[in-house]
XYZ file of C-alpha atoms in Angstrom:
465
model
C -24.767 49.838 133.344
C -28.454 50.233 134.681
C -30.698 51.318 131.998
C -31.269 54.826 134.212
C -27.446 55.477 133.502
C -27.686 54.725 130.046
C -30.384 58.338 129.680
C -27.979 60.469 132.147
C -27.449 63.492 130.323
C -24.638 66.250 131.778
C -26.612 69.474 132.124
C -25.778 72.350 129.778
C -22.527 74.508 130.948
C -23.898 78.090 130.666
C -20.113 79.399 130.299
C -19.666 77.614 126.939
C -18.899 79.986 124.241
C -20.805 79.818 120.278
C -23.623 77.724 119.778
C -21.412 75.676 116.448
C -18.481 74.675 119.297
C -21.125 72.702 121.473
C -20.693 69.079 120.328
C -21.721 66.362 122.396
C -18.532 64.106 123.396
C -20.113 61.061 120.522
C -18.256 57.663 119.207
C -18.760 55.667 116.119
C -18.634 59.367 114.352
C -19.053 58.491 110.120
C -15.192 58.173 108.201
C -15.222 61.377 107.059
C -15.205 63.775 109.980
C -12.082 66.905 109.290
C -8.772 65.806 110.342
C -6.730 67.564 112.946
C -5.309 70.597 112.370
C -1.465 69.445 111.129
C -1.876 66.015 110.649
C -0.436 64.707 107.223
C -2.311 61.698 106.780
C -4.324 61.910 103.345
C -8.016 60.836 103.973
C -9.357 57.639 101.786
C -9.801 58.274 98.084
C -13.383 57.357 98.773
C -13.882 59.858 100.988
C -12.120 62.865 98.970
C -14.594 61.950 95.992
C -17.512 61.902 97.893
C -19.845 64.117 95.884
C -20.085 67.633 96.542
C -23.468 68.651 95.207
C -26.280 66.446 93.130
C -24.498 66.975 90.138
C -21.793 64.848 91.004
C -24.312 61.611 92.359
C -24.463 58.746 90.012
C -26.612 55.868 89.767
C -29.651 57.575 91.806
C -31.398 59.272 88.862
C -34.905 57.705 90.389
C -34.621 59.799 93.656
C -33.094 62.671 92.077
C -35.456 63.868 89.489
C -36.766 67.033 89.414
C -39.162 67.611 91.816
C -38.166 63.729 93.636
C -38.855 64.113 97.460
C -34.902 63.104 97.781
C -34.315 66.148 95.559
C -36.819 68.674 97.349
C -35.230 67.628 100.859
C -31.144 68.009 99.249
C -32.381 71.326 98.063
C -33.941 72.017 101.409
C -37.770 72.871 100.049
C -39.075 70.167 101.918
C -37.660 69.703 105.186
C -37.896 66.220 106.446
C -36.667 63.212 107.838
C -35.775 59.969 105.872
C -34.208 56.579 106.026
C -32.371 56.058 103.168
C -31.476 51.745 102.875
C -29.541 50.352 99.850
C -26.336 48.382 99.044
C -22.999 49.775 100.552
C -21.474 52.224 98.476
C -24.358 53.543 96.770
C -24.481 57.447 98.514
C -25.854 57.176 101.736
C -23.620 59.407 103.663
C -22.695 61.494 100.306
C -26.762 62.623 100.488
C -26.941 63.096 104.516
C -23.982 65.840 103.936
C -25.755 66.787 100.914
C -29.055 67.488 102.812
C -27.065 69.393 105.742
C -25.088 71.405 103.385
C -28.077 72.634 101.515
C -29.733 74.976 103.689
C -26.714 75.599 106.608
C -27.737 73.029 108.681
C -25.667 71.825 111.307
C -24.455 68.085 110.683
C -23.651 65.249 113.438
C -23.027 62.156 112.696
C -23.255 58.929 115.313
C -22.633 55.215 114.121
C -24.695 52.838 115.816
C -21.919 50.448 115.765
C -20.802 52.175 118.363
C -22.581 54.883 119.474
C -25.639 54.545 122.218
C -28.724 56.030 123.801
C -26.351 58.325 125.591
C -24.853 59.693 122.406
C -28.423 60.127 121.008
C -29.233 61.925 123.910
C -26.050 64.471 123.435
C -26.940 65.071 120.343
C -30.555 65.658 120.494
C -29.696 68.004 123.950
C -27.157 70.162 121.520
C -29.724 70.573 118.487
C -31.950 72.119 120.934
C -30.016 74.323 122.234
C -28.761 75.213 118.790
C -32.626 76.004 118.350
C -32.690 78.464 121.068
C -30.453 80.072 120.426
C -30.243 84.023 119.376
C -29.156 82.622 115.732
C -31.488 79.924 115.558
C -30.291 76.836 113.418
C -31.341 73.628 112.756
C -29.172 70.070 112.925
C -29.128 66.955 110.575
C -28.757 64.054 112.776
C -26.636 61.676 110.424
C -26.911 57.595 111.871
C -25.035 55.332 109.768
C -25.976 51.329 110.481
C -29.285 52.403 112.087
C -30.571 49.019 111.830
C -28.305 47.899 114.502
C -29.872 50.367 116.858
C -32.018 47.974 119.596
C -35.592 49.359 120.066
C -35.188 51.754 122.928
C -32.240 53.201 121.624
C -34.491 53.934 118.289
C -37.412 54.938 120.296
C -35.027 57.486 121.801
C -35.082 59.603 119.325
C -38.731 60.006 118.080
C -39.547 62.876 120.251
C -36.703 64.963 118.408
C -37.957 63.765 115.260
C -41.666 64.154 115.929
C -40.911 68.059 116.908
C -38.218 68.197 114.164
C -35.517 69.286 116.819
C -33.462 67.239 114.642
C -33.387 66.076 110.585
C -32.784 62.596 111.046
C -30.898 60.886 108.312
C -30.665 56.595 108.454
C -28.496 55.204 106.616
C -29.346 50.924 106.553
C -28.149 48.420 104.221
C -31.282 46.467 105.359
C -34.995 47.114 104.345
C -36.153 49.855 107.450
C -39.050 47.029 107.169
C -37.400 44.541 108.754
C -35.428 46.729 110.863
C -36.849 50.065 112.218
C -39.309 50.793 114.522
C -43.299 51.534 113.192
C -42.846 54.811 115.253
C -39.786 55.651 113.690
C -41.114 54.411 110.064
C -44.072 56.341 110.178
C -42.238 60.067 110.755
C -39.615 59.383 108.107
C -39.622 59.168 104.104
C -38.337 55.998 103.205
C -35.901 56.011 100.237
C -34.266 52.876 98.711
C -30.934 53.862 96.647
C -30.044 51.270 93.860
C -26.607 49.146 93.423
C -24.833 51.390 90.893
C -24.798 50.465 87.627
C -21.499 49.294 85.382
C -21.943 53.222 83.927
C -21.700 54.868 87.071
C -19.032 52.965 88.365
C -17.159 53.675 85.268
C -17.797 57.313 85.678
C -16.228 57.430 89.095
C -13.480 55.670 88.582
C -12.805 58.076 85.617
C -13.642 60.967 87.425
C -11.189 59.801 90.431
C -8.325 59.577 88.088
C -8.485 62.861 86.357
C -10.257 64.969 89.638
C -8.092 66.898 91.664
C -9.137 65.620 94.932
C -8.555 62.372 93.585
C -5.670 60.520 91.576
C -5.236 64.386 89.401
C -4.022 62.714 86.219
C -1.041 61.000 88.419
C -1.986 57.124 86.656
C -3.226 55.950 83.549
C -6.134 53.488 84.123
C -6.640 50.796 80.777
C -10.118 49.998 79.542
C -9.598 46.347 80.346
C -8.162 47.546 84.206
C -11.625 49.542 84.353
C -14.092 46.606 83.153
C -12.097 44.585 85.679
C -12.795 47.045 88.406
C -16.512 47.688 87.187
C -16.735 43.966 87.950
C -15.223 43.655 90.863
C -17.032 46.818 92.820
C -20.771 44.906 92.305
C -22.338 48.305 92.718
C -20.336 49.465 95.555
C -18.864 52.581 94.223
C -16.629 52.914 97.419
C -15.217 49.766 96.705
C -14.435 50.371 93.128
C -12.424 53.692 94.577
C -10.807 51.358 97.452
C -9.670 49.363 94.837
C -8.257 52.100 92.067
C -6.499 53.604 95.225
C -4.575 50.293 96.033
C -3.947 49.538 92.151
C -2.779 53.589 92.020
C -0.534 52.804 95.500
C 0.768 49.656 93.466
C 2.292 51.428 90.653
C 3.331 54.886 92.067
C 2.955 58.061 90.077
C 3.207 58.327 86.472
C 2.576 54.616 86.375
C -0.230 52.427 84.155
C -2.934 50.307 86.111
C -3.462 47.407 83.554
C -5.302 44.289 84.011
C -2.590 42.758 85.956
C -1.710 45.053 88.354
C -5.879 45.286 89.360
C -5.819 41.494 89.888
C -2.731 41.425 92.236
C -4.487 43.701 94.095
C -7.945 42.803 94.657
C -8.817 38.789 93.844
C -12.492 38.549 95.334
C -15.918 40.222 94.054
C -18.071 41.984 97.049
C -21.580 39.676 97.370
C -24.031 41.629 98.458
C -26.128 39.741 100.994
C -27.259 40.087 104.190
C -28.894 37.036 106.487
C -31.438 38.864 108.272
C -33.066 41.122 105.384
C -34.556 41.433 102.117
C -31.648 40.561 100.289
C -31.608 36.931 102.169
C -35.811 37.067 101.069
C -35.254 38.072 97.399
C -32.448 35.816 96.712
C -33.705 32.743 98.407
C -37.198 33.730 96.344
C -34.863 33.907 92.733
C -33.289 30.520 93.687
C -37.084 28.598 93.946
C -38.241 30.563 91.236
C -35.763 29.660 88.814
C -36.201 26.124 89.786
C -39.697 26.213 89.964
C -39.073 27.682 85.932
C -37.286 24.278 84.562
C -33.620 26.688 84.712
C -30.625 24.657 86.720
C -28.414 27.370 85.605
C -30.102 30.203 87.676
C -30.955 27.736 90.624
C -27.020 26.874 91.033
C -26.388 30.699 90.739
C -28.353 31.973 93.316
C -27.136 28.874 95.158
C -23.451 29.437 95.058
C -24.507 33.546 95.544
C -25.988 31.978 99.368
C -23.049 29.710 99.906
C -20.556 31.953 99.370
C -22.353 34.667 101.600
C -22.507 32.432 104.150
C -26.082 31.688 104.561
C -27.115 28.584 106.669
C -26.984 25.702 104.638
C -29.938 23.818 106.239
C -32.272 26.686 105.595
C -31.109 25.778 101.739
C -31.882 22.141 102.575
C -35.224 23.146 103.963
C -36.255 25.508 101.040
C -35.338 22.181 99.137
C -37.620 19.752 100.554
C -40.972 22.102 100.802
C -39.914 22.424 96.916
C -39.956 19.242 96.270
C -43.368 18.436 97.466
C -44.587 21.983 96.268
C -43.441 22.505 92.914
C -42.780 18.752 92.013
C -44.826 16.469 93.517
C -45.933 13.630 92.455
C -44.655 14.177 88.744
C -41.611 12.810 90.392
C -41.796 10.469 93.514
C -37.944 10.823 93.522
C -37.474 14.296 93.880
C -38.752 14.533 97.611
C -36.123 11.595 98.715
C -33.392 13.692 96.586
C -34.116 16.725 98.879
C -34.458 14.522 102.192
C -31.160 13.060 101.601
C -29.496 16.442 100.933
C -30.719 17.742 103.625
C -29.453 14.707 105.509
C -26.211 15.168 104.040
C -26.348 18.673 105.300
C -26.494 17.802 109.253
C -24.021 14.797 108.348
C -21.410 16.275 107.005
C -21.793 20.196 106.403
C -19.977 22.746 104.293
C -18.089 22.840 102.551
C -18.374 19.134 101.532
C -22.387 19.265 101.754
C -22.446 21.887 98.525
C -22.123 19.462 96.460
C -25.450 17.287 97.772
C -27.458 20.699 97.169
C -26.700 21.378 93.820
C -27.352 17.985 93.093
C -30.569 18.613 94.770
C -30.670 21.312 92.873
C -30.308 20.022 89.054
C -32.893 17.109 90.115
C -35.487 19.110 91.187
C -34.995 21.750 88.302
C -34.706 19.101 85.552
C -37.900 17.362 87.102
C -41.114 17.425 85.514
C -43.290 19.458 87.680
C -46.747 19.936 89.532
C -48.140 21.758 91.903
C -51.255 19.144 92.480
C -50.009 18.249 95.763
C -50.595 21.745 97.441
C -52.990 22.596 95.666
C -55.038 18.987 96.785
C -54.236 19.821 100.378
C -55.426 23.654 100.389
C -58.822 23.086 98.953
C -59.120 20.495 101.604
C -57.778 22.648 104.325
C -59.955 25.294 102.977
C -63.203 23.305 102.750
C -62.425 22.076 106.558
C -62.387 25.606 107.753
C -65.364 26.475 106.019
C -67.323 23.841 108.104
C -67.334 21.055 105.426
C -66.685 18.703 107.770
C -69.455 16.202 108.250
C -69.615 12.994 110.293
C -67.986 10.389 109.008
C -69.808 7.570 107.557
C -70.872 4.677 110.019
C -69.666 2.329 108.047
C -65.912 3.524 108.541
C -66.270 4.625 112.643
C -63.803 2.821 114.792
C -66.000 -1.017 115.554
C -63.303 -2.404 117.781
C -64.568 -1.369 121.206
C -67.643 -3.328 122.947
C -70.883 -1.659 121.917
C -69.456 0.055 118.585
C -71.835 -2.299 116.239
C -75.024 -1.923 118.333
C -74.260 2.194 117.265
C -73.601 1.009 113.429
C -70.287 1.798 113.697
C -68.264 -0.222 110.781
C -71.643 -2.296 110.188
C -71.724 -3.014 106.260
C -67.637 -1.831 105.682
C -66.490 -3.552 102.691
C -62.702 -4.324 103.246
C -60.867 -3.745 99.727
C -59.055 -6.901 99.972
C -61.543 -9.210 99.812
C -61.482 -8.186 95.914
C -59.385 -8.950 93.644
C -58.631 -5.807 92.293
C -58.215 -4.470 96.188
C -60.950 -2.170 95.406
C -64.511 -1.753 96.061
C -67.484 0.893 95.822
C -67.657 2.502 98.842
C -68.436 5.819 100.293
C -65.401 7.411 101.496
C -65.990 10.909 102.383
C -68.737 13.258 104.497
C -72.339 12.784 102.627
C -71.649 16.829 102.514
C -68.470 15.671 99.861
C -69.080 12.968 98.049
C -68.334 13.821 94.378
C -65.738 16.486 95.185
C -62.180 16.094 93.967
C -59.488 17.448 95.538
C -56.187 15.949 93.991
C -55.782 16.722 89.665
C -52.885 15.435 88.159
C -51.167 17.511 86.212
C -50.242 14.919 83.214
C -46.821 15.388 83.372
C -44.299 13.242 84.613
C -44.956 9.908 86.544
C -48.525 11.586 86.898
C -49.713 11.221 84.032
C -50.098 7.260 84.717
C -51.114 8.537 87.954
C -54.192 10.641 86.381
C -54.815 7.854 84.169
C -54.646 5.202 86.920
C -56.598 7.805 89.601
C -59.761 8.009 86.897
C -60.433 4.194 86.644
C -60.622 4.286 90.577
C -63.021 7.314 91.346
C -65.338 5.263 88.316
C -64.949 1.746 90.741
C -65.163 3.540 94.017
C -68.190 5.739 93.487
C -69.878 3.279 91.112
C -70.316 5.020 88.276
């Protein structure tokens, strides 16, 4: 389809009845639109405990204080747009309704799963006329996934939101950072919702059981059933209520959900992760830090946390060896061959055989003794270069194998090291503009403690002191 299609908008039918019936024909609509009129099938318990007013939200408390822009815009004081990002199952949707319902606004919902620039368009065509009409009334423009919106599909709606024809509402799992548009970022409050907590998991799960709309008393759930399922749902509240509903299914009315019956039916915890955000940032960043801190433990944790989320294992490998040189460095020589031949053992032989050479990796460079002398040598070096200490280098050590290099001084008077016995001489080595200025400290642990010891009785030889 040519990109002029993709913006084709049918024009308005003036016969069309109330302003509420015009809806745009959209796809990817959120889980939760009304079922048909007569149809028996029961919507998700997820969905029929979504929260019907703040009261009822868990695990937000930080957005929903009093006076909390998230509050003002729910309770429709402080009309705005906002991209709310967070884990799944944390309230993204639960708040877009929330924010509709509060002050009558119309609500449509597009996933951008699905859902393109022509469904934007629709939308963003029926708010307006909503606006102009006799009964004026405003729309909440709910986008679940906006992340996976491309750019022009995002840039398609910032006139709407610059002129606030529409409320828009993102819902990401991804930092809007890494993900939305400046334009887009600029005209919208940006809200990040927390993983639940093991409380307000506990509380929903409870509150599913007895509620009406939920379980109504049907099951009886055992404390070591609801750890379980705490566990399991790793802040994802709708997974916690997925799984209660299968564990209810599983025993029928009138039944008991113990321990057992919760492990039949779910078997795997939910890592939260994703590849391309902040999540893949933050947990690569815990994995060197802990190393960097002496702790194998939490280095094999956030390890097996990437593995099993799928990252790439050569970016592991890769983190590895800059570690090794960064954090260990010449404290131990060994650690930078470890990483090398784990990373090697990466492109050899990949997962899910090649786990074990990274956590080996792992433990050796956590267990090493450790120094940062190495980077920090090469940055003050780096840093003195591009601040024009960079003189000419002695004659004495200019290239003299070319006709006409000693008649220029070039390597006239060089002293070559092996002559002596001890394979070193005094000597100038550096710029005039540098002499005297060290660049590589030892940190006295490890193997570099000989080093520093070894390193002192040659600066004393070589600059004739």
């Amino acid at each position: 389809m040519s990109e002029e299609g993709l913006f084709d908008v049918a024009p308005p039918e003036p016969e069309r009845p109330a302003v509420e019936d015009l809806r745009p024909v959209t796809r990817g609509v959120v889980e939760d639109r009304p079922m048909p009129a007569g149809n028996d099938v029961r919507p998700p318990l997820a969905v029929r405990m979504r929260p019907a007013s703040l009261d009822e939200v868990v695990g937000q408390d930080h957005l929903l204080a009093p006076g909390a822009p998230l509050r003002r815009l729910v309770e429709g004081a402080a009309p705005a747009s906002v991209l709310l990002h967070g884990p799944p199952g944390t309230g993204k949707t639960t708040l877009a309704r929330l924010i509709s319902q509060a002050t009558g606004r119309a609500f449509e919902a597009l996933s951008a799963l699905s859902a393109g620039v022509k469904e934007v368009r629709g939308v963003i065509e029926v708010a307006r006329r909503r606006l102009a009409a006799s009964d004026p009334r405003r729309t909440v423009l709910f986008i679940d996934e906006i992340h996976r919106f491309s750019r022009t599909q995002q840039d398609a709606l910032l006139g709407a939101v610059e002129d606030r024809v529409v409320l828009l509402v993102g819902a990401t799992t991804e930092n809007p950072s890494f993900s939305v548009v400046a334009p887009l970022l600029s005209r919208s409050l940006v809200l990040g919702l927390h993983a639940l907590g093991d409380d307000a998991v506990a509380t929903l799960l409870d509150r599913a059981v007895a509620d009406d709309r939920g379980l109504a008393g049907t099951v009886t759930l055992t404390d070591e059933a609801r750890a379980h399922l705490v566990r399991l749902a790793a802040g994802d509240g709708r997974r916690s209520l997925t799984a209660l509903e299968a564990a209810a299914d599983a025993v029928g009315d009138g039944g008991t959900i113990d321990l057992a019956v919760v492990e039949q039916v779910v078997d795997e915890v939910a890592v939260r992760y994703d590849r391309a955000g902040d999540q893949h940032y933050d947990v690569i960043s815990a994995f060197i830090k802990s190393i960097r801190g002496s702790d194998p433990d939490a280095a094999l944790h956030y390890l097996a946390r990437m593995i099993v989320a799928g990252e790439d294992p050569r970016f592991i490998a890769r983190r590895l060896v800059v570690h090794a040189s960064e954090d260990v460095g010449l404290a131990d020589p060994t650690a930078l061959q470890a990483a090398t031949a784990a990373a090697q053992a990466v492109q050899l032989i990949g997962l899910p055989e090649c786990r074990i050479a990274l956590a080996q990796a792992t433990i050796h460079l956590a267990t090493a003794p450790k120094s940062n002398a190495v980077i920090t040598a090469i940055d003050a070096a780096m840093s003195d270069v591009r601040s024009g200490a960079a003189g000419p280098v002695p004659p004495h050590l200019r290239d003299g194998h070319y006709a006409g290099a000693q008649k220029l001084g070039n390597a006239v008077g060089y002293r070559y090291p092996h002559d002596e016995r001890s394979a070193v001489v005094t000597q100038q080595y550096p710029p005039d503009e540098l002499v005297g200025r060290d660049y590589y400290a030892p940190s006295g642990r490890g193997e570099e403690r000989a080093i520093g010891e070894r390193l002192a009785r040659l600066r004393e030889v070589i600059r004739g002191r």
